[in-house]
mmCIF file of C-alpha atoms and ligand atoms in Angstrom:
data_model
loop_
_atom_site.group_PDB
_atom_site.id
_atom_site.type_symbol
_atom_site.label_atom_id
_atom_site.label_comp_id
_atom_site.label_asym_id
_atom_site.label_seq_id
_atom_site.Cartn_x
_atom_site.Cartn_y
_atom_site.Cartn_z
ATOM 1 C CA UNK A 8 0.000 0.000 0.000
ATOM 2 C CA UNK A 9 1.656 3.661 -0.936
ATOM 3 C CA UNK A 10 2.248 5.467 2.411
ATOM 4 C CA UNK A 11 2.537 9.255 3.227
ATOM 5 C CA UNK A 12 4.035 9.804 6.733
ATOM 6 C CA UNK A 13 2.982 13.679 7.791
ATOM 7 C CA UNK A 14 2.323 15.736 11.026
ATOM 8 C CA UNK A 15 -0.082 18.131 11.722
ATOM 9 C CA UNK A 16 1.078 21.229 13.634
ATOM 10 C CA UNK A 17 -1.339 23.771 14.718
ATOM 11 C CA UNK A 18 -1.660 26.218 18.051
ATOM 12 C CA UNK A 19 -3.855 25.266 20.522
ATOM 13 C CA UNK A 20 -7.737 25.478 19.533
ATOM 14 C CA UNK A 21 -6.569 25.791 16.255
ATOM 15 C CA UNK A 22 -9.461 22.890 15.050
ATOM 16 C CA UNK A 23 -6.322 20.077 14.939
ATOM 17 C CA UNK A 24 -8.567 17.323 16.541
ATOM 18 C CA UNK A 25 -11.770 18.493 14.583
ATOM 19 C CA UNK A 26 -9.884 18.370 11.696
ATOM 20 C CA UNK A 27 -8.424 14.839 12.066
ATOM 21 C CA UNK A 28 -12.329 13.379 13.288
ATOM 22 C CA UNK A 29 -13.129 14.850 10.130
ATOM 23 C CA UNK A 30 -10.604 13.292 7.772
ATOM 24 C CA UNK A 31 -11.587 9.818 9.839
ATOM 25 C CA UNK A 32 -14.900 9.994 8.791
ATOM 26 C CA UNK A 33 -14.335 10.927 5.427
ATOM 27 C CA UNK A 34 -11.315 8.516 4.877
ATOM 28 C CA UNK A 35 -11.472 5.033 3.504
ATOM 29 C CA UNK A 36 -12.945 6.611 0.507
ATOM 30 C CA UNK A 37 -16.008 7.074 -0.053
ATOM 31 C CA UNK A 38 -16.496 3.660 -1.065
ATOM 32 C CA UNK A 39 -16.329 2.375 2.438
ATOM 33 C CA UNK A 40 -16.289 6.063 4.369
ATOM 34 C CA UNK A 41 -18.297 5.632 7.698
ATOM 35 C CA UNK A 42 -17.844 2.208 8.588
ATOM 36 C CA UNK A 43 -14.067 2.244 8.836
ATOM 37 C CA UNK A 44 -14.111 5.235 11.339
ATOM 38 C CA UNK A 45 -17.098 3.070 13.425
ATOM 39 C CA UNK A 46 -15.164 0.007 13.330
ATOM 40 C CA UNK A 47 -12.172 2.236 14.421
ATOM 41 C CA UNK A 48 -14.032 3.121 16.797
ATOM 42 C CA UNK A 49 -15.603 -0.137 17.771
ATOM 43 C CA UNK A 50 -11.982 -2.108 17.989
ATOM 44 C CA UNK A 51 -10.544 0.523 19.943
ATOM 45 C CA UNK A 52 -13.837 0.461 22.803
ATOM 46 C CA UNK A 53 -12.786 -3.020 22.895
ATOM 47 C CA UNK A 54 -9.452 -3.212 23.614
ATOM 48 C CA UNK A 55 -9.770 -0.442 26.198
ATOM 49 C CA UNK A 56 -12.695 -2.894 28.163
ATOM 50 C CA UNK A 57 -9.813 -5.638 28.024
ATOM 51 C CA UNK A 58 -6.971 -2.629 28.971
ATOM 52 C CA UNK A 59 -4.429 -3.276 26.474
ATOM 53 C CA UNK A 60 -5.338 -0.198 24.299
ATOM 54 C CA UNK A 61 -3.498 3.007 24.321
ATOM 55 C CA UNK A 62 -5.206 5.779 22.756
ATOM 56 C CA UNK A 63 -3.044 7.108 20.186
ATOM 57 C CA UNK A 64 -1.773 10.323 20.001
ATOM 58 C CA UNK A 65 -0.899 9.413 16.022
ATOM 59 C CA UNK A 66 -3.988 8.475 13.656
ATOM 60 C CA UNK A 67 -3.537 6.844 10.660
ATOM 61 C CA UNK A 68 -6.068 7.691 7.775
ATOM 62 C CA UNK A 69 -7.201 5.516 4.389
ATOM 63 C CA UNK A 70 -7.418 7.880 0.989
ATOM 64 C CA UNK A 71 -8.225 5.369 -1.703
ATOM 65 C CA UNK A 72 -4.607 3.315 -2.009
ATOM 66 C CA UNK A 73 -2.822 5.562 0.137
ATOM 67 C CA UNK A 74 -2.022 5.126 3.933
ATOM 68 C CA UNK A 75 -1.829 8.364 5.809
ATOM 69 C CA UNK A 76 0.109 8.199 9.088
ATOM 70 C CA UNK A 77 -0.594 11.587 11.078
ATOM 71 C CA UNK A 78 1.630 11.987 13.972
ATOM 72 C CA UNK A 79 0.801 14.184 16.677
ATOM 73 C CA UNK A 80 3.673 17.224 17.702
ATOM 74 C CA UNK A 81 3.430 18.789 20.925
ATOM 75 C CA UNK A 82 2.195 22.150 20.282
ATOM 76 C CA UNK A 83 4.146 23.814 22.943
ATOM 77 C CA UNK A 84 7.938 24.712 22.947
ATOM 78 C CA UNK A 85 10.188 22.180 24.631
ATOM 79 C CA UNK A 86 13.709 21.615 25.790
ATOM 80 C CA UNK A 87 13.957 17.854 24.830
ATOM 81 C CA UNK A 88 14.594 17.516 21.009
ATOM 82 C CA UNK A 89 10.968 15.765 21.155
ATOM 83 C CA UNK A 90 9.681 18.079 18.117
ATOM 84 C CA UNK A 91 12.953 17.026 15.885
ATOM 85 C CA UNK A 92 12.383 13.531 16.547
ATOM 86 C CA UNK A 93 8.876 13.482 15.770
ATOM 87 C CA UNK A 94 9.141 15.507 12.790
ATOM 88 C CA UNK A 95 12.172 13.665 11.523
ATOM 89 C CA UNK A 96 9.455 10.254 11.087
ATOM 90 C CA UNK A 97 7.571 12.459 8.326
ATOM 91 C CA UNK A 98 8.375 13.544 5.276
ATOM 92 C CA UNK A 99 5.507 16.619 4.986
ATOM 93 C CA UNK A 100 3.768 19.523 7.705
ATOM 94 C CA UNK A 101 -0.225 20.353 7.224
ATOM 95 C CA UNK A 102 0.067 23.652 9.035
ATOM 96 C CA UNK A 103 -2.878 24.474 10.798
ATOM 97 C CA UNK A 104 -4.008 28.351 11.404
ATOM 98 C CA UNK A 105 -6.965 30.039 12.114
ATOM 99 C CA UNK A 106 -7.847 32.101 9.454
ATOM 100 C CA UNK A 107 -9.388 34.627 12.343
ATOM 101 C CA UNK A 108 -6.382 34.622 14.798
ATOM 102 C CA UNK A 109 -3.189 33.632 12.355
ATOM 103 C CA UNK A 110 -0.437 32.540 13.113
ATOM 104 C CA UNK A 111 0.391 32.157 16.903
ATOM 105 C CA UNK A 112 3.617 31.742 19.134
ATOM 106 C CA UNK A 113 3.379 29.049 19.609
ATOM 107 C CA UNK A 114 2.959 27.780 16.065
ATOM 108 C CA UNK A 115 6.538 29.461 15.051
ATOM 109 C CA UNK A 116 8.385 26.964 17.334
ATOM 110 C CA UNK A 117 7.298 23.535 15.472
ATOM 111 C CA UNK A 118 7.024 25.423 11.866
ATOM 112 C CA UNK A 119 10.923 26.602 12.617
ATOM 113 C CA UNK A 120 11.880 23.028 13.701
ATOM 114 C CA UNK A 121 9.966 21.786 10.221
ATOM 115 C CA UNK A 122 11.509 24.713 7.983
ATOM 116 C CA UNK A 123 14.932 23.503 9.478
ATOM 117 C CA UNK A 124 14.295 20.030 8.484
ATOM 118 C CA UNK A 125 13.496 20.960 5.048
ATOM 119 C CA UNK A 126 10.202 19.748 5.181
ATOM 120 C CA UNK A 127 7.862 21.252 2.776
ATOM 121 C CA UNK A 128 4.379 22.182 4.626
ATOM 122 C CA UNK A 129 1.140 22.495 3.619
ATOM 123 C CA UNK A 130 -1.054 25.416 4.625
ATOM 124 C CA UNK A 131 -4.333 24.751 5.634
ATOM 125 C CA UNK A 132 -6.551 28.399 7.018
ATOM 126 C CA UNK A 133 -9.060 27.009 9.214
ATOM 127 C CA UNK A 134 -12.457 28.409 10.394
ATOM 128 C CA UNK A 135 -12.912 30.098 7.173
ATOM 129 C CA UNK A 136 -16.482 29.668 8.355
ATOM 130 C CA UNK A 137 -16.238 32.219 11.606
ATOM 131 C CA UNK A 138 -17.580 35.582 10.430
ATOM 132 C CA UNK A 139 -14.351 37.085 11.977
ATOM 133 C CA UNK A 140 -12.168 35.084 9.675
ATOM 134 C CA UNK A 141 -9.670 37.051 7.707
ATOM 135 C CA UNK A 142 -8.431 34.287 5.379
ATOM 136 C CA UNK A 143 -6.189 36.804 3.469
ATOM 137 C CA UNK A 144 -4.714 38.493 6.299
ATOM 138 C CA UNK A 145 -4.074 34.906 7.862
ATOM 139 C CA UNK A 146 -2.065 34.162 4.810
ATOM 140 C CA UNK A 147 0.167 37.439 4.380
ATOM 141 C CA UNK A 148 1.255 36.477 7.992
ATOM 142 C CA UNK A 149 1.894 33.072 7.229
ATOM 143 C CA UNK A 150 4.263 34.345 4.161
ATOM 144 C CA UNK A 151 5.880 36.625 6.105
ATOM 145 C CA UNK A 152 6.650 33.905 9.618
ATOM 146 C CA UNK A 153 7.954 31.367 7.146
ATOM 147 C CA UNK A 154 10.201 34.214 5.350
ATOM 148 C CA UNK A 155 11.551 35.852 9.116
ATOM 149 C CA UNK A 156 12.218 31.812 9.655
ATOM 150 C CA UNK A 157 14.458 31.855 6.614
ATOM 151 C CA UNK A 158 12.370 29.354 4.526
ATOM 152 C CA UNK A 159 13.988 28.546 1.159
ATOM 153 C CA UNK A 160 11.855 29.420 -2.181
ATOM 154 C CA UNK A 161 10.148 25.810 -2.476
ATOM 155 C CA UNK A 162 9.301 26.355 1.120
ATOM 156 C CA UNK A 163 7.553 29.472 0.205
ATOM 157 C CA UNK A 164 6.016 28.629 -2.621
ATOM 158 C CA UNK A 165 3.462 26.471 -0.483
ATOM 159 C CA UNK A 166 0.330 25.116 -1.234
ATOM 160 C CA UNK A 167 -2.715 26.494 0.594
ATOM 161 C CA UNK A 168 -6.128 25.400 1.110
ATOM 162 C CA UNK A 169 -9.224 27.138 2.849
ATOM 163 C CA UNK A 170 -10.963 24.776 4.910
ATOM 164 C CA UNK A 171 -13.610 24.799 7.470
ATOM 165 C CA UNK A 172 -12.698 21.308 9.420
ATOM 166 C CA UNK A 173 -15.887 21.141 11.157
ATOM 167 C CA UNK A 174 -17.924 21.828 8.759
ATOM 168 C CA UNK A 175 -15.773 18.744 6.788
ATOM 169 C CA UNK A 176 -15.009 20.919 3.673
ATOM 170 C CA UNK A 177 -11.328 22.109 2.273
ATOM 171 C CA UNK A 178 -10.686 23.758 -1.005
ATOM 172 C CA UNK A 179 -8.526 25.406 -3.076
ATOM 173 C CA UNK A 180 -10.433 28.299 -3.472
ATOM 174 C CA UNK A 181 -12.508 30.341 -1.001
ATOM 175 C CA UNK A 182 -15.462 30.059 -3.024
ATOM 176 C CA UNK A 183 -15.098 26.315 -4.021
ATOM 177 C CA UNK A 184 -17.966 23.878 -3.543
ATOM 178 C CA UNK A 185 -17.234 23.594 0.500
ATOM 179 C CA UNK A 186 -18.355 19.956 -0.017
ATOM 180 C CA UNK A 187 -15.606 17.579 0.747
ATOM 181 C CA UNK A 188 -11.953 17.242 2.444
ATOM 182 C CA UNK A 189 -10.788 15.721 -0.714
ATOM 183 C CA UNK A 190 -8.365 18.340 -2.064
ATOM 184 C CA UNK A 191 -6.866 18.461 1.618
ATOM 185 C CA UNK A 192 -6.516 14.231 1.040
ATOM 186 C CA UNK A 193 -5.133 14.707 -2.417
ATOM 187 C CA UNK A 194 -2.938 17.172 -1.646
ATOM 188 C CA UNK A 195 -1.580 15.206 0.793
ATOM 189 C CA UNK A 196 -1.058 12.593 -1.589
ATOM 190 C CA UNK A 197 0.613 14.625 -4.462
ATOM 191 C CA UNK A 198 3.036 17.059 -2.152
ATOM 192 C CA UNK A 199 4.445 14.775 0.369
ATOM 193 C CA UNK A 200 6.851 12.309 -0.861
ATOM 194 C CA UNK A 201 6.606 9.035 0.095
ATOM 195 C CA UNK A 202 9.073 8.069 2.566
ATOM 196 C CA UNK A 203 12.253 7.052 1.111
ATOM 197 C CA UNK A 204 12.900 4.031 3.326
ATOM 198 C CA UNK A 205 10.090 2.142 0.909
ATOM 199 C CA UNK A 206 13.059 1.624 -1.359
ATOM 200 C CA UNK A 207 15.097 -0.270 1.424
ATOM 201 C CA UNK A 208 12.776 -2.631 2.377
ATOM 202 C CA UNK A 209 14.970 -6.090 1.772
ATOM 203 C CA UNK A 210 17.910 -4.900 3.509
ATOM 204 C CA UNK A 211 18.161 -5.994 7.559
ATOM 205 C CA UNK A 212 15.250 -4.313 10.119
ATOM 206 C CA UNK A 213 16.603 -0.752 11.328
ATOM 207 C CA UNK A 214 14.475 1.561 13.265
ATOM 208 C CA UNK A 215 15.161 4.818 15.299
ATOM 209 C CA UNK A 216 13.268 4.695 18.699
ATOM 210 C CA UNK A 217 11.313 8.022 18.788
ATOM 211 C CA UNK A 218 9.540 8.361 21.504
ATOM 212 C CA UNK A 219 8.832 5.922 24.655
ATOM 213 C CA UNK A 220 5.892 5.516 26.387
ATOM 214 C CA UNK A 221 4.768 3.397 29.659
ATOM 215 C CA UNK A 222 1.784 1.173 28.802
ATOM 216 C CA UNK A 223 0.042 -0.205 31.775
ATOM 217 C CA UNK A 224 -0.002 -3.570 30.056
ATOM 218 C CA UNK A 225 2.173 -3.751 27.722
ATOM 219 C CA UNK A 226 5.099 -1.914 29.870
ATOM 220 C CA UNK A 227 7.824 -0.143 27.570
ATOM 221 C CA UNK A 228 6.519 0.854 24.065
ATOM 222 C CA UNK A 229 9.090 2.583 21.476
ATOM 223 C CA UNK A 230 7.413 4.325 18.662
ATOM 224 C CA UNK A 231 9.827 5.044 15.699
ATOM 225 C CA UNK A 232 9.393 4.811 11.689
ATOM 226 C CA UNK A 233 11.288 2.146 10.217
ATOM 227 C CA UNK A 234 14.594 2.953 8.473
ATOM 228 C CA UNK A 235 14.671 -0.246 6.120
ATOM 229 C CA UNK A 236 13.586 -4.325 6.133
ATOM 230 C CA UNK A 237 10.617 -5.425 7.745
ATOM 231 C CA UNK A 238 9.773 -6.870 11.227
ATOM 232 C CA UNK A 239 7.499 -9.682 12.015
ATOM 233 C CA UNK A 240 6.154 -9.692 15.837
ATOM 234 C CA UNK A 241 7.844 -12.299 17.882
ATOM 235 C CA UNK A 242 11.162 -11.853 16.249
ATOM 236 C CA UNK A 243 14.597 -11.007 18.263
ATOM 237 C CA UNK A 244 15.745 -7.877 17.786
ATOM 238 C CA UNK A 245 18.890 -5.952 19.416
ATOM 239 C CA UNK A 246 18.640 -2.477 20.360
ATOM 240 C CA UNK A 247 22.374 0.068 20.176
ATOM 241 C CA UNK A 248 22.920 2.927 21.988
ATOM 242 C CA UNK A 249 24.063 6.041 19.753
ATOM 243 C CA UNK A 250 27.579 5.216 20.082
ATOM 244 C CA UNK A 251 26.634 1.400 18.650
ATOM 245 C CA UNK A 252 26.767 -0.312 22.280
ATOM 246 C CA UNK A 253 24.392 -3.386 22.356
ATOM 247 C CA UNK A 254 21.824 -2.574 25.158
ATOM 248 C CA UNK A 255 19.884 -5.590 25.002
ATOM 249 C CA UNK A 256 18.341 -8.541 22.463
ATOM 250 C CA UNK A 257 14.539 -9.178 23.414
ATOM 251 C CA UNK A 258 11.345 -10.621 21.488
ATOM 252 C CA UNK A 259 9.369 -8.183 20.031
ATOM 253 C CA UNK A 260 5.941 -8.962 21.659
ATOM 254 C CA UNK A 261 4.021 -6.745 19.744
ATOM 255 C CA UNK A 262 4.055 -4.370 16.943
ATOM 256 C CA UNK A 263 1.341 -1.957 16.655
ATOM 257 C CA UNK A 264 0.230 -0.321 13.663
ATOM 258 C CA UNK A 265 -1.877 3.082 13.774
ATOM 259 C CA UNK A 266 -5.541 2.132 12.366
ATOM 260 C CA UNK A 267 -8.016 5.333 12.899
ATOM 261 C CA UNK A 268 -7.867 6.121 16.108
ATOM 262 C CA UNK A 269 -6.462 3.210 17.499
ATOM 263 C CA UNK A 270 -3.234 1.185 17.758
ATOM 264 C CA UNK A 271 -3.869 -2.669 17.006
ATOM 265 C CA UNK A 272 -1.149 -5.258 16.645
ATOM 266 C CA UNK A 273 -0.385 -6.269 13.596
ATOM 267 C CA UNK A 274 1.908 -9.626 12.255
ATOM 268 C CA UNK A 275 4.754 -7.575 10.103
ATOM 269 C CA UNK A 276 5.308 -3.984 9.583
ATOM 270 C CA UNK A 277 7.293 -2.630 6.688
ATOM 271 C CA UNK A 278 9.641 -0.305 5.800
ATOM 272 C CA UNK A 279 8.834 3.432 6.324
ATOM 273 C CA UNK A 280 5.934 2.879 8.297
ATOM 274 C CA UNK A 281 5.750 4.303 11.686
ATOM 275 C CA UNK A 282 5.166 1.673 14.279
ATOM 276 C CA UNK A 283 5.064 0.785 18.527
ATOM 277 C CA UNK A 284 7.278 -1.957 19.362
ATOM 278 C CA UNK A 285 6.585 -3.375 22.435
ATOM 279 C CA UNK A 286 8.979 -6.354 24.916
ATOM 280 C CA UNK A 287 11.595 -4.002 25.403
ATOM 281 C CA UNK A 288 13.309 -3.744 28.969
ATOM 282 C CA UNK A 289 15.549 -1.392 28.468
ATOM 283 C CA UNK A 290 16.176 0.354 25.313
ATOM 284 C CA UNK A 291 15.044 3.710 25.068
ATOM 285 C CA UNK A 292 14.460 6.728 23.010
ATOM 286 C CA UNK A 293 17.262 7.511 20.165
ATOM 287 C CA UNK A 294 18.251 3.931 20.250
ATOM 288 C CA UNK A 295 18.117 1.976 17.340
ATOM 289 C CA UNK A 296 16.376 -1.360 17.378
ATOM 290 C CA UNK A 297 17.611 -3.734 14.575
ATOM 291 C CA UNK A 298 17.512 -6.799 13.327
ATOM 292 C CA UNK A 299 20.863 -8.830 15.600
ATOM 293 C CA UNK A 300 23.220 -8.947 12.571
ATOM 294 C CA UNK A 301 23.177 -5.078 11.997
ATOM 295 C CA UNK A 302 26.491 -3.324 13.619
ATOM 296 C CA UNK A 303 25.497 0.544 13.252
ATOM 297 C CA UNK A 304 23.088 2.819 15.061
ATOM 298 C CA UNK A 305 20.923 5.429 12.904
ATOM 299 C CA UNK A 306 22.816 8.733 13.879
ATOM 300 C CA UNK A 307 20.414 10.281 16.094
ATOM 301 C CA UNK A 308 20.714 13.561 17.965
ATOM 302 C CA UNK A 309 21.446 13.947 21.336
ATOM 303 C CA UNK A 310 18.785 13.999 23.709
ATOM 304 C CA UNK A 311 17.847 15.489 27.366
ATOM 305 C CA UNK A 312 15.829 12.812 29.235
ATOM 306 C CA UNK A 313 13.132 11.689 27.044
ATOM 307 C CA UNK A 314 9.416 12.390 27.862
ATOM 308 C CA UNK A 315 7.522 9.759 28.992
ATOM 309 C CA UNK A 316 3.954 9.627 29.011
ATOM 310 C CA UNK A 317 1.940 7.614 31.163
ATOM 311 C CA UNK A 318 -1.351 6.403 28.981
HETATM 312 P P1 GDP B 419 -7.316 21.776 18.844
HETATM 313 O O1 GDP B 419 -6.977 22.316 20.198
HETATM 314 O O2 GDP B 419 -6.432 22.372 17.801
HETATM 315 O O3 GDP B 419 -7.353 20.288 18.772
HETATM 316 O O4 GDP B 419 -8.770 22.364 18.501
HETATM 317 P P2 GDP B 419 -10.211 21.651 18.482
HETATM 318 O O5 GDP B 419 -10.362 20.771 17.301
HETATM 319 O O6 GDP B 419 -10.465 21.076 19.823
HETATM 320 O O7 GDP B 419 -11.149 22.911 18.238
HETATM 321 C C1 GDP B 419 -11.154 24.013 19.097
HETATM 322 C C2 GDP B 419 -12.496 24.746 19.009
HETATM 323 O O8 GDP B 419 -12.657 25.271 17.676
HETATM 324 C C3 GDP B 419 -13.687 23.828 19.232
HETATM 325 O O9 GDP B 419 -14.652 24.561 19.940
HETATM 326 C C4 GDP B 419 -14.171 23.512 17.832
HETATM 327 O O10 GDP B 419 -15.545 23.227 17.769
HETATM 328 C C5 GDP B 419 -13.851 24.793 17.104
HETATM 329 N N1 GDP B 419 -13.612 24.549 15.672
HETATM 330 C C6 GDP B 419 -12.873 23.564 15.122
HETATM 331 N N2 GDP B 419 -12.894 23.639 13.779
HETATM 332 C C7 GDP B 419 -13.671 24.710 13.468
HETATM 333 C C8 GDP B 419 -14.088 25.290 12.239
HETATM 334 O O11 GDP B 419 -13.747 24.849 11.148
HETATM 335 N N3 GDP B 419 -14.906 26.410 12.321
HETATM 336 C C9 GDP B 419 -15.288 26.912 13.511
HETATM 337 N N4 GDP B 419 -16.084 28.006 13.475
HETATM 338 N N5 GDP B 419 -14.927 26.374 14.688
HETATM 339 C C10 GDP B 419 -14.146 25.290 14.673
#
């Protein structure tokens, strides 16, 4: 299946979580539409009865043959590198603004972070609906924060869309048919590369650990995108510090895949797909887990204590 790998990065009450309910319910195509986002839905109401589900903070959409992973970014400003790593799993930004308020502090932070990782983003002015909504304004101010954060002429030359997420509608144009979120989907589709590591796939399983969480049932759970191979769940992997030290081998008890709204195990997961390894007792964030033969660690960059969050 082709795979996009993207974040979403918006200020606070921006309409990031209205957005992505929307693009849920649309997704799947509209051949199958509604009953993928119940059944989402459904599976994840399960697992949570039986206590081995995590809510996601990533989502992971269906547009016709395409996969769309959407990773969550903190929307604040923080000290730990946890922004870079994130945003070094995806290969495209959908920036978020509200077409009334434009483009807040907090929203420079993760767009300089993206700019500096030459990530090309997508602009998306939300609430077009609100009667205070300056669409145009929003838009001069969005030129001029990616220009003060020295973006490069492809960079500036972004695509934009007006879109009123909860009314479910995106467009090119302001006065567009407001019927569907399918140019925001296709846009999606035809700006963001696919991620590169598709074209490693037979060599040995790398992946950088991203970010580590503490499951109540599953313990230890490192979420990373996978650098090249494949991984089955139940194989042996090692995991090296960033200097190459072997940490530990352990079985991979479960790999999780992002599926709507929920994370469900899955048998293999391939390359360029971002996934939650779980079995781990030790290795941690900006480790890289690989496959026992492999001697080298991904250079990652060096980290204050990673975050940990408690789901
Ligand atoms: P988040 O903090 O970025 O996740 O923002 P939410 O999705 O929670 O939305 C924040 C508020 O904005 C909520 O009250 C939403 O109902 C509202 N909102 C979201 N999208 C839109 C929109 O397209 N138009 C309008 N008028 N309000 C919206």
């Amino acid at each position: 299946m082709d795979l996009r790998n993207i974040a979403i990065i918006a200020h606070v009450d921006h309409g990031k979580t209205t957005l992505v309910d929307a693009l849920l319910k649309q997704s799947g195509s509209f051949r199958e539409g509604q009953a993928i986002a119940e059944r989402a839905l459904d599976s994840n109401d399960l697992e949570r009865e039986r206590g081995i589900t995590i809510l996601a903070k990533s989502t992971s959409v269906n547009w016709g043959e395409t996969r769309i992973n959407i990773v969550d970014t903190p929307g604040h400003a923080d000290f730990g590198g946890e922004v870079e790593r994130i945003l070094s799993m995806v290969d495209g930004v959908v920036l978020l603004v509200d077409a009334a308020e434009g483009p807040m502090p907090q929203t420079k932070f993760v767009t300089s972070k993206a700019l500096a990782l030459g990530l090309r983003p997508i602009v998306v002015l939300n609430k077009v609906d609100k009667p205070d909504a300056e669409p145009d304004r929003a838009l001069d101010e969005v030129f001029d924060l990616f220009a003060n954060l020295g973006a490069d002429e492809e960079q500036l030359d972004f695509p934009v869309l007006y879109a009123s997420g909860r009314s479910g509608w995106a467009d090119t144009e302001l006065d567009g048919p407001r019927d569907s979120l399918r140019p925001l989907f296709d846009l999606v589709v035809a700006h963001v590369p696919p991620p590169e590591q598709v074209a490693k796939a037979d060599a040995p399983f790398t992946m950088l650990a991203t970010t580590l969480e503490a499951d109540p049932f599953l313990g230890r759970l490192l979420t990373g995108r996978i650098e090249q191979g494949s991984l089955a769940a139940g194989a042996t992997v090692k995991a090296l510090s960033r200097d190459g030290k072997e940490i530990e081998r352990f079985r991979v008890s479960k790999v999780l895949a992002f599926r709507g709204l929920a994370r469900q195990p899955i048998e293999r997961a391939e390359a360029g797909d971002i996934v939650a390894l779980a079995g781990m007792a030790k290795a941690t964030v900006a480790d890289t887990i690989c496959d026992p033969a492999v001697e080298t660690a991904i250079p990652a960059q060096p980290i204050d204590p990673p975050t940990i969050t408690v789901t």
